[in-house]
XYZ file of C-alpha atoms in Angstrom:
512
model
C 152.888 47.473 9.427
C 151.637 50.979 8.372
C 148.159 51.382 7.322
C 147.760 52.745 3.879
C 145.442 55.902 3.325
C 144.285 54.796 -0.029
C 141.100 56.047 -1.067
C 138.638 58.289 0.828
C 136.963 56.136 3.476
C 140.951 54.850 4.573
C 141.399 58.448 5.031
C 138.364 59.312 6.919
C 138.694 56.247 8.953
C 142.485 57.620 9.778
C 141.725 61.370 10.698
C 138.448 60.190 13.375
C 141.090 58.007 14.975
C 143.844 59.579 14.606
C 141.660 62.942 16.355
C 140.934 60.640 19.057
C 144.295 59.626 20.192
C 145.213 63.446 20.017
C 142.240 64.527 22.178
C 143.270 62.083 24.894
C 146.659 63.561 25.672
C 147.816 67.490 26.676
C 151.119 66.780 25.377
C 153.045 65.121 22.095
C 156.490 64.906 21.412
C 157.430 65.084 17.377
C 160.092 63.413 16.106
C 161.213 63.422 12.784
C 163.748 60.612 11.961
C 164.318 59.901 15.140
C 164.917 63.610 16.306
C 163.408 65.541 18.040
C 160.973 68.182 16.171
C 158.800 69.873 18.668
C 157.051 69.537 22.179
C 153.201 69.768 20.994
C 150.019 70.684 23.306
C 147.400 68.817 21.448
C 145.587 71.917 20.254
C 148.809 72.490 18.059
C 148.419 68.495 16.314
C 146.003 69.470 13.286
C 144.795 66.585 11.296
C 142.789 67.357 8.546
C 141.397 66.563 4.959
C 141.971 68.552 2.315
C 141.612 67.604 -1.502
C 141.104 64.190 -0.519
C 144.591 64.084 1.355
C 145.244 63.761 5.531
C 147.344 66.935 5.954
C 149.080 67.251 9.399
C 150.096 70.932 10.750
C 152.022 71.959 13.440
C 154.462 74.671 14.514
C 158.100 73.079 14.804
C 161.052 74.938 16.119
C 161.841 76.002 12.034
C 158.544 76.811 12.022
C 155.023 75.971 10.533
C 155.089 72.302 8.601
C 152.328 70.708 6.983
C 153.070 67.046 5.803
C 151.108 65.046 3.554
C 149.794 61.473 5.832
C 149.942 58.235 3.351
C 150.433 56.022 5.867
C 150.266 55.349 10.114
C 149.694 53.252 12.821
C 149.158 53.700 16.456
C 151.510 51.024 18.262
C 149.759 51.510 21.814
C 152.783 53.919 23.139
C 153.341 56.334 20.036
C 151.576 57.613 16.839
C 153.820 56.409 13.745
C 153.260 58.547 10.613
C 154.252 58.108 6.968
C 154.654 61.872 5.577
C 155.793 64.227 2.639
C 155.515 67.392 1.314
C 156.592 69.494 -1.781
C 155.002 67.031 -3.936
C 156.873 64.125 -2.153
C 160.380 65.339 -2.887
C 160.926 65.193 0.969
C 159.348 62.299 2.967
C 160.215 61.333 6.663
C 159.006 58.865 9.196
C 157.115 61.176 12.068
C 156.703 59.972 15.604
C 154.344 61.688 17.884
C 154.926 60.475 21.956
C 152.396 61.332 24.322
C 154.394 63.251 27.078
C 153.948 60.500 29.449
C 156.261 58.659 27.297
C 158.518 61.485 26.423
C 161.557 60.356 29.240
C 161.397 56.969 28.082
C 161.232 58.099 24.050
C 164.245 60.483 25.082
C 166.691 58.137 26.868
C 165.529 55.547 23.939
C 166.780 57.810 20.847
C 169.972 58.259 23.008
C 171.071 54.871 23.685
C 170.076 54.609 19.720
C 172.318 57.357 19.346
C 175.824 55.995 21.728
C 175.454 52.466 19.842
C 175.594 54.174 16.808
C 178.474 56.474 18.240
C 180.265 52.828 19.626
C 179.543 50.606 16.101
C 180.938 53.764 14.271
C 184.110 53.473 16.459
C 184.476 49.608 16.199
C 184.343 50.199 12.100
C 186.839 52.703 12.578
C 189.529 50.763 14.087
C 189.233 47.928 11.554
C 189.737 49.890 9.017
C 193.059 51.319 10.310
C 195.212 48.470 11.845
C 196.415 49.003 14.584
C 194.343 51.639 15.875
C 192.642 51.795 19.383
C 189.480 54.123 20.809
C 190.597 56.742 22.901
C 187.371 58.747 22.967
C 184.072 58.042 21.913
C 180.790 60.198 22.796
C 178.158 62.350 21.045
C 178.090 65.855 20.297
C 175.976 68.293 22.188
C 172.382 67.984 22.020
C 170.142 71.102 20.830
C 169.016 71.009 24.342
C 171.045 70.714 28.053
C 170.582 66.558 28.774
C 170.214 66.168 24.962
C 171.908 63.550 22.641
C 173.727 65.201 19.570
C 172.931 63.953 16.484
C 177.231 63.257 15.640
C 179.605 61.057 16.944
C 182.746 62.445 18.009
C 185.506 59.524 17.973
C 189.596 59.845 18.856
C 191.259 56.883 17.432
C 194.945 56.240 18.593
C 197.123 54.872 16.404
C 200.343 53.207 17.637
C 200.913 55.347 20.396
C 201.998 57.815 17.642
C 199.228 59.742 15.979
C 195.681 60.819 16.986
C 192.749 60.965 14.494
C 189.323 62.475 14.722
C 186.381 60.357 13.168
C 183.115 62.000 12.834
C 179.954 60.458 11.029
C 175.732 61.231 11.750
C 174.000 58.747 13.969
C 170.435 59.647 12.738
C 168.536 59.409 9.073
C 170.250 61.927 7.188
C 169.743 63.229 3.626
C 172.247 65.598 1.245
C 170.386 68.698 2.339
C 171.923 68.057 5.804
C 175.859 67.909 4.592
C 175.789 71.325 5.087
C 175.360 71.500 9.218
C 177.498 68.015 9.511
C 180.189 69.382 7.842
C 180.069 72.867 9.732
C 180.052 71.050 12.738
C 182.277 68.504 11.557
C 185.173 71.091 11.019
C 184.446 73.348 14.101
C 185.247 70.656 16.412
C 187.742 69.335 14.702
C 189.324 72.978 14.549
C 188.878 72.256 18.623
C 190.805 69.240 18.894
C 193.558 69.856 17.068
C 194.763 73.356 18.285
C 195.958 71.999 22.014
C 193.129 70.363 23.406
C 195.129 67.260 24.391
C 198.777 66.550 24.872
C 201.423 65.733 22.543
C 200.303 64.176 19.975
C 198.053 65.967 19.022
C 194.755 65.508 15.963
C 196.393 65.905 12.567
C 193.917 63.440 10.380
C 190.030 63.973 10.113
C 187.631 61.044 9.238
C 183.383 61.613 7.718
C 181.466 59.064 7.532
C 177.801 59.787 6.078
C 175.295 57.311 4.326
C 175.381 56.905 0.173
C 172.788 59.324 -0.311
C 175.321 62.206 1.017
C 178.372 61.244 -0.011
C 178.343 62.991 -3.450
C 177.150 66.379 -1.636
C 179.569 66.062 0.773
C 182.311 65.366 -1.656
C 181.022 68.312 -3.574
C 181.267 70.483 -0.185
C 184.981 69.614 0.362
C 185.876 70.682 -2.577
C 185.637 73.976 -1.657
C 188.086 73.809 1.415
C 191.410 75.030 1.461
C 193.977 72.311 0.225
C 195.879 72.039 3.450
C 192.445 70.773 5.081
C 191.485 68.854 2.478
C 194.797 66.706 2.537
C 193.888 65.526 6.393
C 190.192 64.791 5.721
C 189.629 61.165 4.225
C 185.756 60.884 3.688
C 184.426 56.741 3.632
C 180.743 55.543 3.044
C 178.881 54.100 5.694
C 176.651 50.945 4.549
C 173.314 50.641 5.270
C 173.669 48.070 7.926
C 176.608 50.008 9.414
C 178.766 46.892 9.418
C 181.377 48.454 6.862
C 183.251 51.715 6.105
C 184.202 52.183 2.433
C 186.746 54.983 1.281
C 184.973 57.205 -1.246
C 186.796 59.113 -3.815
C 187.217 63.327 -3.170
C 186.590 65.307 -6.084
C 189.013 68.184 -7.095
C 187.165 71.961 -7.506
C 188.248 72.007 -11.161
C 186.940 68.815 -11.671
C 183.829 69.605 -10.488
C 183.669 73.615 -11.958
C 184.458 71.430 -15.670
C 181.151 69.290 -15.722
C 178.728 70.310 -17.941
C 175.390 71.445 -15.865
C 171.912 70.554 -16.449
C 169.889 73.378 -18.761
C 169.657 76.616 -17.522
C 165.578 77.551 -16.749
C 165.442 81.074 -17.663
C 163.270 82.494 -14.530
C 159.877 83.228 -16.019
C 159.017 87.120 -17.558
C 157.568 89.245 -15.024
C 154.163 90.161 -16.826
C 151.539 90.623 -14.031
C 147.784 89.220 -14.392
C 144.982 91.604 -13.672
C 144.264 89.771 -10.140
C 147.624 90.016 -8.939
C 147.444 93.720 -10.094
C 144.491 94.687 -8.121
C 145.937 93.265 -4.852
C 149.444 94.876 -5.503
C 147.886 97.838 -5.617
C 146.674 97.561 -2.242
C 149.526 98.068 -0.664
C 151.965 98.534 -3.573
C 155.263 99.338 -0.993
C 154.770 96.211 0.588
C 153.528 93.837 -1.577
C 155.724 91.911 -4.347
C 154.834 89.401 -7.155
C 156.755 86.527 -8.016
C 156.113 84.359 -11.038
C 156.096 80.832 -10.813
C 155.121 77.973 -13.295
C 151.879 77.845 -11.895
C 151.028 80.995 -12.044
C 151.578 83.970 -9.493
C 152.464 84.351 -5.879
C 152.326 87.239 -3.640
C 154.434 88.500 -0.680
C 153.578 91.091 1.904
C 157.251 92.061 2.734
C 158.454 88.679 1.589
C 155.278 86.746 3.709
C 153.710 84.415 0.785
C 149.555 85.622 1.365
C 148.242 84.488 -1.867
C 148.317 82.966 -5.318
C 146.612 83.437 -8.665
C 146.316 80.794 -11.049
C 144.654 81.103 -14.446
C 142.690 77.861 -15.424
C 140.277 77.705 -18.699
C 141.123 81.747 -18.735
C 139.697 82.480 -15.401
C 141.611 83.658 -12.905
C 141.234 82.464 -9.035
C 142.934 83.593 -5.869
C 144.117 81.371 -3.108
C 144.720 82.910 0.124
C 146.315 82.079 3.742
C 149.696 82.347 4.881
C 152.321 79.919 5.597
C 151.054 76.770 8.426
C 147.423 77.758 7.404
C 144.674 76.599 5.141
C 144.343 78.166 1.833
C 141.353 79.383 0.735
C 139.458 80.239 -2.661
C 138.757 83.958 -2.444
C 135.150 84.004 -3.279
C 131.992 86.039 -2.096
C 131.752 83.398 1.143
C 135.477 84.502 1.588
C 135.467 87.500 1.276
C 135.670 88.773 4.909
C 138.517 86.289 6.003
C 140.396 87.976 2.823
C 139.814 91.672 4.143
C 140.698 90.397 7.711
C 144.197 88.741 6.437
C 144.949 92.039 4.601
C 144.729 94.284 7.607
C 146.464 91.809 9.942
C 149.547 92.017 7.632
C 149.473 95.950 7.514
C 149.049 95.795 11.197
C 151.351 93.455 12.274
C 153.695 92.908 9.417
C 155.851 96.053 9.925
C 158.717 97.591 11.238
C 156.203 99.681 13.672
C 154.710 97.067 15.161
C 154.771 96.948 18.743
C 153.530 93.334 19.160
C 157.258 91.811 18.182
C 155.808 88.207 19.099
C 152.592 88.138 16.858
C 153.606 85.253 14.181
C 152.754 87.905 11.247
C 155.703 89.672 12.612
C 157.726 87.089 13.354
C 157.028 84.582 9.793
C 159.642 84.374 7.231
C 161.888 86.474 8.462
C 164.856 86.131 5.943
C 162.542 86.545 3.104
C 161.307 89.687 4.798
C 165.259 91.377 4.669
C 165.243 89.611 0.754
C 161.907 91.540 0.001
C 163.420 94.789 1.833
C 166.822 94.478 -1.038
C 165.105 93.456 -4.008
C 163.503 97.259 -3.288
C 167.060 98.675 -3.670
C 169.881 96.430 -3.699
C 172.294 99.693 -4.210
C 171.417 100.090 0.040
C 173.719 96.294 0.078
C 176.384 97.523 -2.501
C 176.550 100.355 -4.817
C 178.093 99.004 -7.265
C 175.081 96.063 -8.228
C 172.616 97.020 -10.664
C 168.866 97.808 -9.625
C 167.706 95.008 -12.359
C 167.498 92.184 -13.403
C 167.836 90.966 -9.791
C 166.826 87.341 -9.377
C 165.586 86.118 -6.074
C 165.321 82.530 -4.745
C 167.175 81.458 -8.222
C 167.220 78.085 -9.138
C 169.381 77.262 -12.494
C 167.651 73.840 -12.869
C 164.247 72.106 -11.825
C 165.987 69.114 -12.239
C 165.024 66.234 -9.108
C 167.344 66.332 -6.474
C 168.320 70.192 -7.515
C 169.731 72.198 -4.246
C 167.925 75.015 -2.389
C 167.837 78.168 -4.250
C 170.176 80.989 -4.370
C 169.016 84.069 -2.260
C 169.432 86.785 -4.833
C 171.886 86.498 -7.490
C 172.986 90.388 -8.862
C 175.013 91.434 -11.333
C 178.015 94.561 -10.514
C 178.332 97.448 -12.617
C 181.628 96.201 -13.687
C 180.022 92.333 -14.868
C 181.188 90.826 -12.063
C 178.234 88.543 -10.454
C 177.152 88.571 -6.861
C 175.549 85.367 -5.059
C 173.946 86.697 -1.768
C 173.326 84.348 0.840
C 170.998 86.214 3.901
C 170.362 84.974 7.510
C 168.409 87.006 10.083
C 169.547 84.823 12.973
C 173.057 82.582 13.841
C 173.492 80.095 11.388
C 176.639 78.339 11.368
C 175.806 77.352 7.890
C 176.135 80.237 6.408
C 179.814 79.986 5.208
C 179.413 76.723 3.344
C 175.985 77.459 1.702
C 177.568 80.715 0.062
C 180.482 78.859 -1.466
C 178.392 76.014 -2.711
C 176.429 78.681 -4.309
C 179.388 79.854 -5.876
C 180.294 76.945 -6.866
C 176.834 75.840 -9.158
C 176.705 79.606 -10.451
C 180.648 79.404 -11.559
C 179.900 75.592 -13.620
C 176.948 78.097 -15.435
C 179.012 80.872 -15.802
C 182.343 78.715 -16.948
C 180.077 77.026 -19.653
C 178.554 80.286 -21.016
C 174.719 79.628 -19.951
C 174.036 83.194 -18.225
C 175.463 84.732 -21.779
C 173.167 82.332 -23.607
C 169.787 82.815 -21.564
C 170.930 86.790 -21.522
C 169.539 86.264 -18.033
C 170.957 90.020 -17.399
C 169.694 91.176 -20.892
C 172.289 93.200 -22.897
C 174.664 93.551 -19.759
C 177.639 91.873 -19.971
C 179.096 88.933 -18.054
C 182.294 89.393 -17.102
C 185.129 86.259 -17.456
C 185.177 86.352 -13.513
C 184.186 84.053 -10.973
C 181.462 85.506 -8.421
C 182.241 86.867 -5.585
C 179.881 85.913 -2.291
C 178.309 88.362 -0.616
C 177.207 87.330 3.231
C 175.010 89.059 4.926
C 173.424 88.811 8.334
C 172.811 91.645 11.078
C 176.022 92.834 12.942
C 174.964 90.297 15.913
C 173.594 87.428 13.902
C 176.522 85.768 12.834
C 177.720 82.737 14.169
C 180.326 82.713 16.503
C 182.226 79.939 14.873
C 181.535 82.024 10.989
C 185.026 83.449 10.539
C 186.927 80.149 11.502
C 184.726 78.832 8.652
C 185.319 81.278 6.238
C 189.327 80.411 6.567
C 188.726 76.783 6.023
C 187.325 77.948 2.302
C 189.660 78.191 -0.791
C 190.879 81.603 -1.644
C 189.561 81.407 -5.132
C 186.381 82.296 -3.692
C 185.635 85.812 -3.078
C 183.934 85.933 0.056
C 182.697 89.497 1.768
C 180.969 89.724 5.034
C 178.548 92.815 5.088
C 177.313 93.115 8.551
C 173.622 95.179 8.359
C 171.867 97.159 11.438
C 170.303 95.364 13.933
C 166.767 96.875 12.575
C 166.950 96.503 9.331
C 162.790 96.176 9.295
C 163.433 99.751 9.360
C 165.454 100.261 6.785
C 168.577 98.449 5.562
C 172.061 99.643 6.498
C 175.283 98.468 5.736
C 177.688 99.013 9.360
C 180.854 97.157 7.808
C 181.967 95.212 4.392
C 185.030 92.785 5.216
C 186.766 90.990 2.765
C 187.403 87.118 4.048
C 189.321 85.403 1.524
């Protein structure tokens, strides 16, 4: 059982222990859910207190993560943590395996992982009569030796027909349908072009937990009808002793429910703090309004925050996967020393490419380098409004925000979706996009709100705008983009490789 970090001595009691068990290792392995995070040295494991909270901070291959502690236990062989963040709308069970233990954690989360794969296959065949396992293994791990996180099953059935059954074999959440369902179709793409004799694939099979299925239904609604009519997708139980056929939602269906209230994003009227430090560096440095109060960007880096309380203004400072700290005369120093680290390193001049000023945030970076002049991405979009990292609702359980979301000269909208590095997600996100700005746009919100002020809307769905540098896509993008519906727009704009230097469209495809 997990101890509980309850009041301040729990807490205390946690982080001197908890430092202790750290100390006496070089090496931790992170796992998140039971996969695989990062490969920590132990100087990379921060445990602290802040605000009478254990925070935990390490670099993970996604990058910095800090994770709220509210619970652990140390069973003798690996460091069990109870974490959230963003105010506990994401929690996960962390695991932290000193590297003596790391083969035996490893070859543990994979035999996890193949009777998974095997129980998966056995539920399979029961619920088609009939059927028999012809294949069953996992998908490729991140890493050469790894287990994949999917199983990939071949059921035959009667000596007649072959079908391809597919489900996640770890803790999964909605925000993951996305890279199953990528995957999902990619391979399946694979096996049923050739890769075996007569007969061949023809049927596809998903199987996710509860908590995805209504994302993932939401995500096949966007595929091209002659796909969708040879995917089934079926509810695994908790337990995993039953599959359960779960109903597929048509696009109409879903573009016809009435959304959740539009949040108009918040008037840009800039406080007298977060004036001062724009005018610092005013080419570099953008402000964003939040509920809260302010945040600032240094070329799309988040540095600091202002919040008014009891009409003072403060200023937070620090940089993603650090502390914050109060700017005040005892601060002061650390604040000037930030500043000229992000002129020096956060540039397209810099030579030190590997310095993680340079390397942080990366997508936001290319965002902060459009919002400057989104006419550089298309002509044809209008300078302003332009709304970036757009969120229609604040409602729990909302999606990850749009990118930027423009507005064409001729009232058609514009949902861009930016990646600075191969993301074989990229196709799907983009259409989902689509998809919750079309239910707004259908139902006559973004007239309402006037969230383009007296421009008008045009009665057209968006069109999708993906962008990415010439030799970032994925390799598997345009087989993607085909498996979308051809009422979505979708454009492919590839940019030059250094864009830090200025953006540069190379070539605009159309894809659908």
């Amino acid at each position: 059982m997990l101890e509980r970090l309850t009041d301040a001595d729990s807490i205390a009691r946690a982080e001197a222990r908890i430092r202790e068990l750290i100390d006496a290792h070089g090496e931790w392995l992170c796992t998140r859910d039971s996969h695989r995070v990062a490969l920590l040295r132990r100087d990379e494991c921060d445990f602290s207190v802040s605000q009478g909270r254990l925070i935990f901070s390490c670099l993970t291959e996604e990058g910095a993560a800090a994770w709220r502690i509210t619970g652990w236990r140390w069973s003798g062989e690996k460091l069990l943590l109870e974490a959230s963040r963003r105010m506990g709308a994401e929690r996960a069970r962390l695991e932290l395996i000193p590297r003596a233990s790391v083969k035996a954690a490893a070859a543990l989360i994979g035999d996890t992982r193949r009777e998974r794969c095997n129980r998966l296959a056995a539920l399979a065949c029961a619920a088609l009569p009939g059927a028999k396992v012809w294949r069953a293994a996992l998908s490729a791990g991140a890493r050469r030796g790894q287990s994949g996180r999917y199983a990939r099953i071949i059921l035959r059935h009667l000596n007649r027909e072959l079908v391809a059954v597919t489900g996640t074999v770890i803790e999964s959440d909605r925000q993951e349908v996305d890279a199953f369902l990528s995957s999902a179709l990619v391979w399946f793409t694979r096996v049923s072009q050739g890769a075996h004799r007569p007969p061949h694939v023809r049927r596809l099979w998903l199987a996710v937990n509860k908590n995805s299925v209504e994302a993932l239904g939401q995500r096949l609604a966007l595929l091209r009808d002659e796909l969708r009519r040879v995917i089934t997708l079926y509810e695994i139980d908790d337990d995993w002793e039953a599959l359960t056929p779960a109903r597929l939602p048509e696009l109409e269906e879903l573009l016809a429910e009435r959304p959740k209230r539009l949040v108009r994003p918040p008037r840009e009227v800039m406080s007298e703090s977060a004036a001062r430090i724009k005018a610092l560096a005013p080419e570099a440095i953008d402000v964003v309004r939040a509920r809260q109060g302010e945040t600032l960007r240094f070329r799309g880096l988040p540095f600091a925050r202002v919040r008014r309380l009891l009409e003072k203004e403060s200023i937070w400072f620090g940089v993603k996967g650090a502390r914050r700290r109060l700017l005040d005369e005892g601060t002061e120093d650390e604040w000037w020393k930030l500043l000229h680290d992000l002129k020096e390193y956060r540039n397209a001049a810099c030579t030190d490419r590997h310095h993680a000023l340079y390397r942080l945030s990366p997508e936001a970076w290319l965002e902060s380098e459009l919002r400057r002049d989104i006419t550089r991405l298309d002509p044809g979009l209008r300078l302003a409004p332009l709304y970036a990292q757009f969120r229609p609702t604040h409602a729990a359980g909302a999606s990850r925000p749009i990118d930027l979301l423009a507005l064409r000269r001729d009232g058609r909208l514009a949902v861009i979706e930016l990646k600075v590095s191969e993301d074989r997600e990229h196709v799907l996100q983009g259409a989902d996009y689509w998809r919750r700005t079309e239910v707004y746009r259908r139902h006559g919100h973004l007239a309402r709100a006037r969230l383009f002020g007296d421009a008008t809307v045009a009665d057209k769905p968006p069109l999708v705008y993906l962008v990415a540098p010439a030799l970032r896509f994925h390799r598997s993008f345009n087989q993607l983009a085909r498996a979308i519906t051809p009422e979505i727009e979708l454009y492919r704009f590839d940019l030059n490789e250094d864009w830090r230097s200025g953006v540069r469209v190379m070539r605009r495809v159309p894809l659908t």
